[in-house]
Coordinates of C-alpha atoms and ligand atoms in Angstrom, one line a residue:
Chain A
X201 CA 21.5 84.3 55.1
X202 CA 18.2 85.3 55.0
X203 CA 17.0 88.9 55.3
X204 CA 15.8 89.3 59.2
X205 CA 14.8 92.2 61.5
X206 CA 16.9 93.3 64.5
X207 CA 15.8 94.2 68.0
X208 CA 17.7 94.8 70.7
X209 CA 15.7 94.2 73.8
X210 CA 16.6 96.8 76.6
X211 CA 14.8 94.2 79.2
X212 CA 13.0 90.7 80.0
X213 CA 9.9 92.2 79.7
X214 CA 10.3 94.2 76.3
X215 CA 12.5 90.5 74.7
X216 CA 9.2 88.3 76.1
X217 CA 6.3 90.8 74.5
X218 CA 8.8 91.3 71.1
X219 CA 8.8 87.0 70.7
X220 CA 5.1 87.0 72.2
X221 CA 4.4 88.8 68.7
X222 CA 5.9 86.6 66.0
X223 CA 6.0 83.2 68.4
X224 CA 7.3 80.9 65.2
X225 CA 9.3 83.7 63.5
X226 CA 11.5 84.9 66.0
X227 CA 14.9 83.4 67.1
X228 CA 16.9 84.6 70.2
X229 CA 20.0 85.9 69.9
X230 CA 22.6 86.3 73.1
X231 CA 26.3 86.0 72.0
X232 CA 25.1 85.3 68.4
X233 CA 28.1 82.6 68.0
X234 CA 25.3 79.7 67.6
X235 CA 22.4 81.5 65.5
X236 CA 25.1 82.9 63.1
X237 CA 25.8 80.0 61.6
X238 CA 22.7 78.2 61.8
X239 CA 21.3 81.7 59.6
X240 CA 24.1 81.0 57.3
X241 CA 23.4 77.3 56.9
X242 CA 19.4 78.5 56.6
X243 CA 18.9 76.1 59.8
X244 CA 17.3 79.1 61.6
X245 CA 15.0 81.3 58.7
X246 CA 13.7 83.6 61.3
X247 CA 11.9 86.6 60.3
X248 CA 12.9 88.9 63.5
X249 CA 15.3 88.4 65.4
X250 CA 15.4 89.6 69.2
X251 CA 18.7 90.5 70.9
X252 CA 18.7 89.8 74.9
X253 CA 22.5 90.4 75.4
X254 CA 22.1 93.9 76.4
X255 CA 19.2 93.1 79.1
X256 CA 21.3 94.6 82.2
X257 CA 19.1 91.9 84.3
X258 CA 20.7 89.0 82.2
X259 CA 24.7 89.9 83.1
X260 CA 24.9 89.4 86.7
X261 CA 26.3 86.6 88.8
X262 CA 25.3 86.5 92.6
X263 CA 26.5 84.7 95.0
X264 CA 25.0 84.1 98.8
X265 CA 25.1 81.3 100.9
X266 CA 22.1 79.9 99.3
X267 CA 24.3 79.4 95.8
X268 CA 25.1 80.9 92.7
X269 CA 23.2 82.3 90.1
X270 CA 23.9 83.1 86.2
X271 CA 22.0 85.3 84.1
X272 CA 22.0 83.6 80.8
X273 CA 23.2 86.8 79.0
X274 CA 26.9 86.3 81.3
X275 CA 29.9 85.6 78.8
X276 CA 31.6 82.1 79.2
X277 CA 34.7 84.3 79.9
X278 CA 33.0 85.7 82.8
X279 CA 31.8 82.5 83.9
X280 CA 35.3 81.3 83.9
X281 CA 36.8 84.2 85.4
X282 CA 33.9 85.0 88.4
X283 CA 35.5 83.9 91.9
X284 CA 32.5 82.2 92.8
X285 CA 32.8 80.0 89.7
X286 CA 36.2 79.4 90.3
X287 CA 36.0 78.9 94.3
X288 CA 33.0 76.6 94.5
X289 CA 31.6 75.1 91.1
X290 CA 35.3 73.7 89.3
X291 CA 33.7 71.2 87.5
X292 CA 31.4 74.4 85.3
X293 CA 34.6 76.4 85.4
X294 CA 36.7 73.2 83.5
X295 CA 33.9 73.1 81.2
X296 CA 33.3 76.7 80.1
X297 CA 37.2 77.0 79.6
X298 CA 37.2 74.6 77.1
X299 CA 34.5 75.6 75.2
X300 CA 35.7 76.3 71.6
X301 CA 38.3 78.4 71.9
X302 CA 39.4 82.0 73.1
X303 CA 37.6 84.0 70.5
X304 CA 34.3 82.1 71.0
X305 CA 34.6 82.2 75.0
X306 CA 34.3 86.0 74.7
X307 CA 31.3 86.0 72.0
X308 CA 29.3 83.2 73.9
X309 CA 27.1 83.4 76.7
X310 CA 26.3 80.7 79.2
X311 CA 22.7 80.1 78.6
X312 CA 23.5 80.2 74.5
X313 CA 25.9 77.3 75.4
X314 CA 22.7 75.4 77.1
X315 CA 20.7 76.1 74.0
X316 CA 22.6 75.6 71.0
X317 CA 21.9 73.5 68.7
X318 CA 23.8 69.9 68.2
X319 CA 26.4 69.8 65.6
X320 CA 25.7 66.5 63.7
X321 CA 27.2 67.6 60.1
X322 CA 23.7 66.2 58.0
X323 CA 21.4 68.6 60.3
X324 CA 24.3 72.0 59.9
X325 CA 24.3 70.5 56.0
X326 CA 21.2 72.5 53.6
X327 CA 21.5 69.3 51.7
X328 CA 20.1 66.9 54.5
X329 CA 16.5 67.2 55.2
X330 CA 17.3 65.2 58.3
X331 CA 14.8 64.2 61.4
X332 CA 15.7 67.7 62.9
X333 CA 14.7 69.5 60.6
X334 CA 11.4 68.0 60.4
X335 CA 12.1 65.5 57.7
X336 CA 11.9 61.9 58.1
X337 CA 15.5 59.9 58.3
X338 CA 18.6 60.4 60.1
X339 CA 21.1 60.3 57.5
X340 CA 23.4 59.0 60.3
X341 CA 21.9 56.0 60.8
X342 CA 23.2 54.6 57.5
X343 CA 25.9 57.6 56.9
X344 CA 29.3 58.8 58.2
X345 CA 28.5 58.6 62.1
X346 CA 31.6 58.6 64.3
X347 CA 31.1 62.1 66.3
X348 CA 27.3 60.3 67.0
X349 CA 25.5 58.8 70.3
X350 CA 26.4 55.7 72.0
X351 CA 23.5 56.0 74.3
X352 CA 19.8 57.4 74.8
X353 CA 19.4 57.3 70.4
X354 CA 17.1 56.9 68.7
X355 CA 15.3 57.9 66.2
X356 CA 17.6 60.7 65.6
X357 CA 21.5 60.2 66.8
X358 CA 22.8 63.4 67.7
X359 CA 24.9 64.4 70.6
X360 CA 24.3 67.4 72.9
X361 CA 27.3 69.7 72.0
X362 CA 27.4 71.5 75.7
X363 CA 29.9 71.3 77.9
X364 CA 28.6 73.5 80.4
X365 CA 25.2 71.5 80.6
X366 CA 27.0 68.1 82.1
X367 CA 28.9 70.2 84.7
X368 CA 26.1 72.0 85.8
X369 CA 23.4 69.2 85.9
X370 CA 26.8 67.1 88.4
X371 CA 26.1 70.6 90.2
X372 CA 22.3 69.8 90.8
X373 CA 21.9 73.4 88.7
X374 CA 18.1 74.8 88.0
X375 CA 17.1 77.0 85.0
X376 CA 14.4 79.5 84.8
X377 CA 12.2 80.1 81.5
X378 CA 10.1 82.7 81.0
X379 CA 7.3 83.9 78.6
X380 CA 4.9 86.6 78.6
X381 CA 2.8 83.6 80.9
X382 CA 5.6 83.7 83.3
X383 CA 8.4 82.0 84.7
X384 CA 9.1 78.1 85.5
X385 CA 12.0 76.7 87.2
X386 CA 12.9 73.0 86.6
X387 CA 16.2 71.3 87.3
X388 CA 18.5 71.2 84.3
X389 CA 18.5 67.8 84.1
X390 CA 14.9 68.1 83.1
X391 CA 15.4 70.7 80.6
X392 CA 16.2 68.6 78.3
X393 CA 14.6 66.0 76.7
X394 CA 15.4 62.8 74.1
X395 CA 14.6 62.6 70.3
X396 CA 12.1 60.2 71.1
X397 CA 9.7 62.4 72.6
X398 CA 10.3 65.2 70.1
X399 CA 13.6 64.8 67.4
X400 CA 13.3 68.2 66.2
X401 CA 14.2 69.9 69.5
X402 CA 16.9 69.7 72.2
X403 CA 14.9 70.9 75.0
X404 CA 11.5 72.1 76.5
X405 CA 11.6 75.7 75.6
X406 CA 8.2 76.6 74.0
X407 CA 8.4 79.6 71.2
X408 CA 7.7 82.8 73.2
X409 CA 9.9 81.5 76.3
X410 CA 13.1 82.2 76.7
X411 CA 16.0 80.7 79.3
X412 CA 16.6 83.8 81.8
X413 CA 19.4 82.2 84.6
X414 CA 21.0 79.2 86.3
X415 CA 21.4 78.9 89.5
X416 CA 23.5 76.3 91.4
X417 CA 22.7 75.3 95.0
X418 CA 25.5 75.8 97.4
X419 CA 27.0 72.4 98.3
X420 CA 29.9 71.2 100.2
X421 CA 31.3 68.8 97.5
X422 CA 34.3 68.7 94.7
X423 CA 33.9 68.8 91.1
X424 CA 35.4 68.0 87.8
X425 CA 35.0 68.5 84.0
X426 CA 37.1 66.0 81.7
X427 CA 36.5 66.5 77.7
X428 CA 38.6 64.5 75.0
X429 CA 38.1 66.1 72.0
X430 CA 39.6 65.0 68.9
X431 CA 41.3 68.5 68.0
X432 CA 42.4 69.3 71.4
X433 CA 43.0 73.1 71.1
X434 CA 39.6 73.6 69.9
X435 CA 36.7 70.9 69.7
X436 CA 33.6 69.8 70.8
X437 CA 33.7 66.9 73.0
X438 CA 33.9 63.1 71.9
X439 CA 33.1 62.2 75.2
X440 CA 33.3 64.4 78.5
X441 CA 32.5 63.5 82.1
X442 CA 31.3 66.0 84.7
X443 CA 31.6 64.7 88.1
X444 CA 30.4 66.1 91.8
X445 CA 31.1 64.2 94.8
X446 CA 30.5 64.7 98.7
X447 CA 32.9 63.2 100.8
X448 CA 33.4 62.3 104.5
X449 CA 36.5 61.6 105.5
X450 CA 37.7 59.5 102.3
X451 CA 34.6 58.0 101.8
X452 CA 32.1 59.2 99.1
X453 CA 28.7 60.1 100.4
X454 CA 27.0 60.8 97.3
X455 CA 27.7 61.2 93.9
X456 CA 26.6 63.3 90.4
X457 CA 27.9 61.6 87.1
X458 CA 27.3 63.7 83.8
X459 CA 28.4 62.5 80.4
X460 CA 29.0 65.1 77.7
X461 CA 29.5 64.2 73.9
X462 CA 28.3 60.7 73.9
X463 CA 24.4 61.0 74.2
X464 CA 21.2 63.4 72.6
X465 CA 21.1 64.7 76.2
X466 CA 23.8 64.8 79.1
X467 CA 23.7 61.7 80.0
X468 CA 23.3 61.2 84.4
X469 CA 24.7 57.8 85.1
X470 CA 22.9 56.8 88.0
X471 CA 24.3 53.1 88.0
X472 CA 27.9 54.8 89.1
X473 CA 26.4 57.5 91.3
X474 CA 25.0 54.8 93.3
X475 CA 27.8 52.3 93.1
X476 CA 29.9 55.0 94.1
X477 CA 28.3 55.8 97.3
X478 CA 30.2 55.0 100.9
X479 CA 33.2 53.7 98.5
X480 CA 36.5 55.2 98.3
X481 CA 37.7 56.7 95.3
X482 CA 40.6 54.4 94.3
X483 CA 42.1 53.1 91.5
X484 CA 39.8 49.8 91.2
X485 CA 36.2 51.8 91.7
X486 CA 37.0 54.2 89.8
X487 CA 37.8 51.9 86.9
X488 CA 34.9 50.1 87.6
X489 CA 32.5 53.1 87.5
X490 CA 34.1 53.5 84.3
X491 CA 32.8 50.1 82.8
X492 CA 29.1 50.9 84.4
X493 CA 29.2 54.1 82.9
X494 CA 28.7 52.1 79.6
X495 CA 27.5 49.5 80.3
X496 CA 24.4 50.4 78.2
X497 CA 26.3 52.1 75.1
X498 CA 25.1 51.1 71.6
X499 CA 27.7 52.4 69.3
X500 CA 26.7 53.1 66.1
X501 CA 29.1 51.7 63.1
X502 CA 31.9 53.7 63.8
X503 CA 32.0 54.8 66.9
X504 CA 32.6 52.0 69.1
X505 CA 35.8 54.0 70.2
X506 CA 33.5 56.5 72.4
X507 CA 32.9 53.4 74.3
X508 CA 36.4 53.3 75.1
X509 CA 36.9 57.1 75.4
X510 CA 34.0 57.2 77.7
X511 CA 35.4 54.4 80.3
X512 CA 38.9 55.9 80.6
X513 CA 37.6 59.8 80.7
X514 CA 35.1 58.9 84.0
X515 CA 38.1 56.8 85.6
X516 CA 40.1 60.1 84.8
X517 CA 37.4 61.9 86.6
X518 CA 37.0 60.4 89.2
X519 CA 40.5 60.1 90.5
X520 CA 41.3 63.7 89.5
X521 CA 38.4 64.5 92.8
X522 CA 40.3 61.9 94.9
X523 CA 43.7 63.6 94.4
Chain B
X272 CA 39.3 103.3 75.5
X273 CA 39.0 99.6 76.4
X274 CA 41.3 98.4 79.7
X275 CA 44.7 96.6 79.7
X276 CA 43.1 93.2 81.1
X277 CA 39.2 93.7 81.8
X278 CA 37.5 94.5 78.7
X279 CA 34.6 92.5 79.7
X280 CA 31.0 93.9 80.8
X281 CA 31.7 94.2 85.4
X282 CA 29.1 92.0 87.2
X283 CA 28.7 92.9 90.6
X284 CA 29.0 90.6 93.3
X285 CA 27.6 90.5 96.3
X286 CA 24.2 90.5 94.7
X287 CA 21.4 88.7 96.6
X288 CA 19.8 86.0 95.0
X289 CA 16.2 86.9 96.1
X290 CA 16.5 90.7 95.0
X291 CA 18.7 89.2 91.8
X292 CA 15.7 86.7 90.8
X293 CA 13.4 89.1 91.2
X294 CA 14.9 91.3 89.0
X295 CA 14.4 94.3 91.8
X296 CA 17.1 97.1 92.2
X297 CA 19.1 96.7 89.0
X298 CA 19.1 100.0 86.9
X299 CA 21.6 101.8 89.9
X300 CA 23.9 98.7 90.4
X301 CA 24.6 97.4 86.7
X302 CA 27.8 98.9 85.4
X303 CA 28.1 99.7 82.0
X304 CA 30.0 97.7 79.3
X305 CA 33.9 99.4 79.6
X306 CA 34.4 101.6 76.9
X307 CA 30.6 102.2 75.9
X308 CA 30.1 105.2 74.7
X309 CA 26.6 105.6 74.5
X310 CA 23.9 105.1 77.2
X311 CA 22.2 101.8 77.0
X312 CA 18.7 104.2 76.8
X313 CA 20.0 105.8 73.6
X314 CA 20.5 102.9 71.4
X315 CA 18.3 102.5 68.6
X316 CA 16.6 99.4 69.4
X317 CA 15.4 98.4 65.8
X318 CA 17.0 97.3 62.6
X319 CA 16.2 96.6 59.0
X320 CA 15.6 94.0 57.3
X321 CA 16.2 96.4 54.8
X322 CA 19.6 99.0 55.5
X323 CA 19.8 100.5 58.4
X324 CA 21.9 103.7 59.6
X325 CA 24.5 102.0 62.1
X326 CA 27.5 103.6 64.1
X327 CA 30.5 101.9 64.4
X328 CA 33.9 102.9 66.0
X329 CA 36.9 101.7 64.6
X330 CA 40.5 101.5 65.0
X331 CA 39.2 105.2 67.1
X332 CA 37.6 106.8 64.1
X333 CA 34.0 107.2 64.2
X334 CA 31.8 105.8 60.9
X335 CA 28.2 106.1 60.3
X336 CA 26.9 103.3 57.4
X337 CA 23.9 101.9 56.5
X338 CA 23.6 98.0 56.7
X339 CA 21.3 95.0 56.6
X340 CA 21.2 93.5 60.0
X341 CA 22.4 89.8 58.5
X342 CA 25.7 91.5 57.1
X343 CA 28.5 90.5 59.8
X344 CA 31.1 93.0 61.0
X345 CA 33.8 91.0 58.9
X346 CA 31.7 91.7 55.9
X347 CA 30.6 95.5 56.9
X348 CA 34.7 95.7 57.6
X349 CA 36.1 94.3 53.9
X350 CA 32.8 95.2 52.1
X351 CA 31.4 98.0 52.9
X352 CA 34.0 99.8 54.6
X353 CA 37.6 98.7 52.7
X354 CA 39.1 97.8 55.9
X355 CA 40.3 94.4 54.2
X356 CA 43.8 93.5 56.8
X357 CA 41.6 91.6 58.4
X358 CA 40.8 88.2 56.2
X359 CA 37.9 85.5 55.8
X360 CA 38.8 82.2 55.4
X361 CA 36.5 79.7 56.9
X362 CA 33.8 82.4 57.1
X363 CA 32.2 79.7 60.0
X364 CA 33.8 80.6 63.2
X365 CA 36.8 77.7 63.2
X366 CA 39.7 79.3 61.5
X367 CA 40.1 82.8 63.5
X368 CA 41.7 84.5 59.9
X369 CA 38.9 87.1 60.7
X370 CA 39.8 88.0 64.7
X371 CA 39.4 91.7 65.8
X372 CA 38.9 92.9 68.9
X373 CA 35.6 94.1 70.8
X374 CA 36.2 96.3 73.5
X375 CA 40.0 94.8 73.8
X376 CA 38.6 91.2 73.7
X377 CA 39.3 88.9 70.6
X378 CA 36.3 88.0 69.0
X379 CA 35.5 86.1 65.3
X380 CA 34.0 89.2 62.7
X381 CA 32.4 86.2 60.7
X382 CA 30.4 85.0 63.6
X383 CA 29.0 88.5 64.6
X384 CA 26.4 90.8 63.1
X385 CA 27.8 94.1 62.5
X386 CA 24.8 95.7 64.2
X387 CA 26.4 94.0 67.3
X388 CA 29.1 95.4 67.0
X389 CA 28.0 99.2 67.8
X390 CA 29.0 101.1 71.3
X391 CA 31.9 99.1 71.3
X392 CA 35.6 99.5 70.6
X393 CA 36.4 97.7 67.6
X394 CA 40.3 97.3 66.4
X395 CA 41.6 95.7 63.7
X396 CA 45.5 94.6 62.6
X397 CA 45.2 98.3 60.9
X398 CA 44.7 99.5 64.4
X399 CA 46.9 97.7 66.2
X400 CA 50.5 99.6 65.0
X401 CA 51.3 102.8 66.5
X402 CA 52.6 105.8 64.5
X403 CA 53.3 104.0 61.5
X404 CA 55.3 101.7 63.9
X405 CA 54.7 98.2 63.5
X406 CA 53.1 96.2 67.0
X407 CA 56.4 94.3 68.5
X408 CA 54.5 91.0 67.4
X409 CA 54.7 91.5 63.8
X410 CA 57.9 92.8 63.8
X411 CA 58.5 89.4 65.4
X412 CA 56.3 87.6 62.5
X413 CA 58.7 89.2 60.0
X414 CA 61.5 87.8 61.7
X415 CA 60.9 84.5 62.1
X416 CA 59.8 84.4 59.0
X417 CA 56.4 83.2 60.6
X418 CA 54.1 82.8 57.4
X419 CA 53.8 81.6 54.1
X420 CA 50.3 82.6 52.2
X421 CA 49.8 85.0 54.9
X422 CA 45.9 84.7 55.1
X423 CA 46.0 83.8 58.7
X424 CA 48.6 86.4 59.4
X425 CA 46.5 89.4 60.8
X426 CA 44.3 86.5 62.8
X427 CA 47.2 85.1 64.8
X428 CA 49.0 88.3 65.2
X429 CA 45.6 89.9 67.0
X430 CA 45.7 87.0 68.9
X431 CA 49.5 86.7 70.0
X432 CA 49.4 90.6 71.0
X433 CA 46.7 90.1 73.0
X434 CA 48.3 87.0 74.9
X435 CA 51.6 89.6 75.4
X436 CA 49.5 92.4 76.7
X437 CA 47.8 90.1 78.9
X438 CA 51.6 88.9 80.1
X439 CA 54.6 90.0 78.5
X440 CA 56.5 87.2 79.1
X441 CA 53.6 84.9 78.1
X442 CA 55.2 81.2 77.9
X443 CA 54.7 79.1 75.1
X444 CA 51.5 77.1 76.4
X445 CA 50.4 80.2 77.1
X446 CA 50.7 81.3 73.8
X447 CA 49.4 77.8 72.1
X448 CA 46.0 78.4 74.5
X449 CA 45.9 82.0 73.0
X450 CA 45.9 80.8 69.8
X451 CA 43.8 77.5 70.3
X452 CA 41.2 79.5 67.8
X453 CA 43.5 79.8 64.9
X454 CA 44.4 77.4 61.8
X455 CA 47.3 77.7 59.3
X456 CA 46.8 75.9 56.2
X457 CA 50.2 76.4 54.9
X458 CA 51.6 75.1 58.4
X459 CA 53.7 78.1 59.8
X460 CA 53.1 76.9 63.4
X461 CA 56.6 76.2 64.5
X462 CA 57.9 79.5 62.9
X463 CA 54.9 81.2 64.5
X464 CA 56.0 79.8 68.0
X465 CA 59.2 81.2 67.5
X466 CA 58.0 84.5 66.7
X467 CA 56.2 84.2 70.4
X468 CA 59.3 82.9 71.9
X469 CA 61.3 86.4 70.8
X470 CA 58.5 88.5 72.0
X471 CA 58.9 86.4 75.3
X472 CA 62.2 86.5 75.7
X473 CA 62.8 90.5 74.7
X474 CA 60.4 91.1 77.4
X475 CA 62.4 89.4 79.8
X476 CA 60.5 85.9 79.5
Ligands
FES724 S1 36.8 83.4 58.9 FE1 36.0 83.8 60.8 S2 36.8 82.1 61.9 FE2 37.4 81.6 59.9
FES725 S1 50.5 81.3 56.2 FE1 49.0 80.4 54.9 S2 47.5 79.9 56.2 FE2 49.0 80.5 57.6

């Protein structure tokens, strides 16, 4: 690890001026479980480093009738544990209980599990001067690429490593960033963005801005996270499906479909979100929604079994909302 | 002193949104951290790079120590310190040899800065025995017989006391989702799930 400087912000404001200052030196630190290891690994060189898991603003959840809202600074543990959570949003509560395991649920925060970076072993490896880091191959392409993307590739094959991102894009969730400018709000699902448009990054966060809270829109609907992950105690996902539906009666009235683990980006399948609507959930759609879900997939050399994975785990889904 | 269960920062419900996204009326309804010590306006707000006077409270004593802020708490702990029951084996945040607790919550030392780790509780396997008395768990470890290089010992045994303080009579999923952040190279696990299983069942499980 490189030598860094430590500041521990006592508020947005005082975080937003400290990055304003060094815009390309400083990294963001909020449970500290990602950024550790990528300043071991010399993936993250930052000369100052700015601490916003004290910023009192950045620890609450609220809940009204309008929806929920997450500071990013919130532990996964209090994620999972917060009523609200638990009540109304299952599908984010599934998915932040199985993020790594019990030690790293108490470290990690909710907005460092949206902003982590992906896991692919040539980008964590000094040795690789992949795509990501600026270089020019993905060593996956012609390498060892089983835990890679079976859609949205390209150049670079990563998968997003988030659980918590698929659940709460099937929730319709927004995120607000902020910088010494001033404060956006996009949908999740937009915070994001492919390696085509910029390999090097995971997202649209701009040095200088920082993710400040989630908030989910009340809604009327069930959800569910599923995640298959090859060491099931503790793992990132293979493949995961977040799903949100709104019923009447038996029938479906609309539909969110997230896939986790299988795409640079959680991946909204808006072939089954459609098919799905004024269907019942049985058996045979469910299957079916399954096969759409991947009915694009490019596996790479070998990982043709995500294809597989990914069918069965939306089927599983599904009918877990229907039982 | 950290709580029996809690041990995590209190967010308040019942917040508005509006007044929340605004950011208006916090200071009054934030609740401190349990177990902090020291006001969040006290806290020196800037370290290194170069050593730095840190304060760190461990297994109840009180240290003061100069580090770097890119030294981890594991490090401070075996390096710095010669607090060395608790081990390093992956050093990456997969294995859990390195598990102490932050305010009563089990976290990895290898995956946390040490600078973190100040107006908060720390305990380590040294603190977790009482009067010389061994903690129930590893008296149960000893039993089974529940090791064989012993580098993971202190790791699972953090881990396992917190799933029987959480519930006494923990069962054995329980147990297996308490320790989901743990590895054994040498393989102890099913001697390790009997050492549970005895805890379990002395406390009436
Ligand atoms: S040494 Fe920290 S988790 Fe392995
Ligand atoms: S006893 Fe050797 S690693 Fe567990």
């Amino acid at each position: 690890m490189n030598k860094f400087e430590f500041a521990v912000a006592d508020s947005i404001q005082t975080a937003l001026e400290e990055l304003n200052e060094h815009p390309a030196a400083a990294k963001v630190h909020a449970g500290g479980v990602d950024l550790v290891g990528e300043l071991k690994h010399y993936t993250a060189q930052p000369d100052i480093v700015v601490d916003i898991s004290e910023i009192p603003d950045l620890k609450w959840i609220a809940d009204d009738a309008e929806g929920t809202t997450i500071g990013a600074s919130v532990k996964l543990i209090d994620v999972i544990r917060h009523e609200a959570v638990s009540k109304k949003h299952a599908a984010l509560q599934e998915a932040a209980s199985v993020v790594g395991s019990p030690q790293i649920r108490n470290m990690g925060t909710i907005g460092g599990n949206l902003c982590q970076r992906p896991r692919c072993w040539y980008y964590r490896d000094e040795a690789y001067h992949c795509l990501k880091k600026g270089g020019d191959e993905c060593f996956s392409v012609a390498g060892r690429n089983r835990n890679h993307c079976i859609l949205g590739g390209g150049p670079c094959y990563i998968v997003h490593p988030s659980d918590c991102a698929p659940a709460l894009i099937a929730l319709n969730a927004s995120v607000a960033l902020q910088s010494v400018k001033g404060k956006r709000e996009l949908p999740l699902e937009d915070f994001f963005i492919l390696p085509e448009s910029d390999a090097t990054r995971e997202n649209v966060l701009q040095p200088g801005e920082i993710l400040t809270y989630i908030h989910i829109p009340a809604h009327a609907g069930k959800s569910a996270y599923i995640k298959f992950r090859e060491k099931e105690g503790f793992d990132w996902a293979l493949s995961a499906c977040a799903a949100a539906l709104e019923f009447s009666g038996k029938t479906c009235r609309s539909a969110r479909v997230v896939l986790g683990g299988v795409a640079p980006i959680p991946w909204r399948v808006r072939s089954v979100e459609s098919y799905l609507q004024g269907k019942e959930i049985t058996e045979e759609t469910a299957r079916r929604a399954g096969e759409m879900a991947v009915e694009d997939a490019m596996p790479l050399a070998e990982n043709a079994n995500k294809v597989l994975l990914t069918k069965a785990i939306v089927k599983q889904a599904l009918l877990k909302l229907n039982a | 002193m950290p709580d029996k269960k809690g041990n995590h920062s209190e967010i308040p419900d019942g917040v508005s949104r509006r007044s929340f996204l605004k950011g208006m009326g916090t200071g009054a309804a934030i609740l401190p951290a349990l177990g902090k010590t020291v006001e969040a306006a006290d806290l020196e707000n800037r370290f290194g790079p170069e050593p730095a006077p840190i304060t760190l409270t461990i297994n109840e004593k009180i240290y003061h120590l100069q580090v770097e802020p890119r030294e981890t708490l594991i490090e401070v702990l075996r390096n710095r310190l010669n607090i060395t029951g608790t081990k390093v084996v992956c050093d990456n945040g997969s294995c859990g040899a390195c598990t102490v607790y932050l305010d009563g919550a089990p976290v990895y030392g290898c995956m946390m800065l040490a600078v973190k780790a100040q107006n908060k509780q720390i305990t380590t396997i040294e603190g977790i025995s009482q009067n010389g008395k061994l903690h129930p768990v590893q008296e149960a470890f000893i039993e089974a017989d529940a090791l064989q290089c012993g580098f993971c010992t202190p790791g699972f045994v953090m881990s396992m006391a917190k799933v029987f303080e959480e519930n006494p009579k923990a069962s054995l999923i329980e147990v297996k989702q308490g320790l989901a952040g743990h590895i054994c190279r040498c393989g102890a696990y099913a001697q390790i799930f009997k050492a549970a299983e005895n805890v379990s069942k002395r406390n009436g499980g």
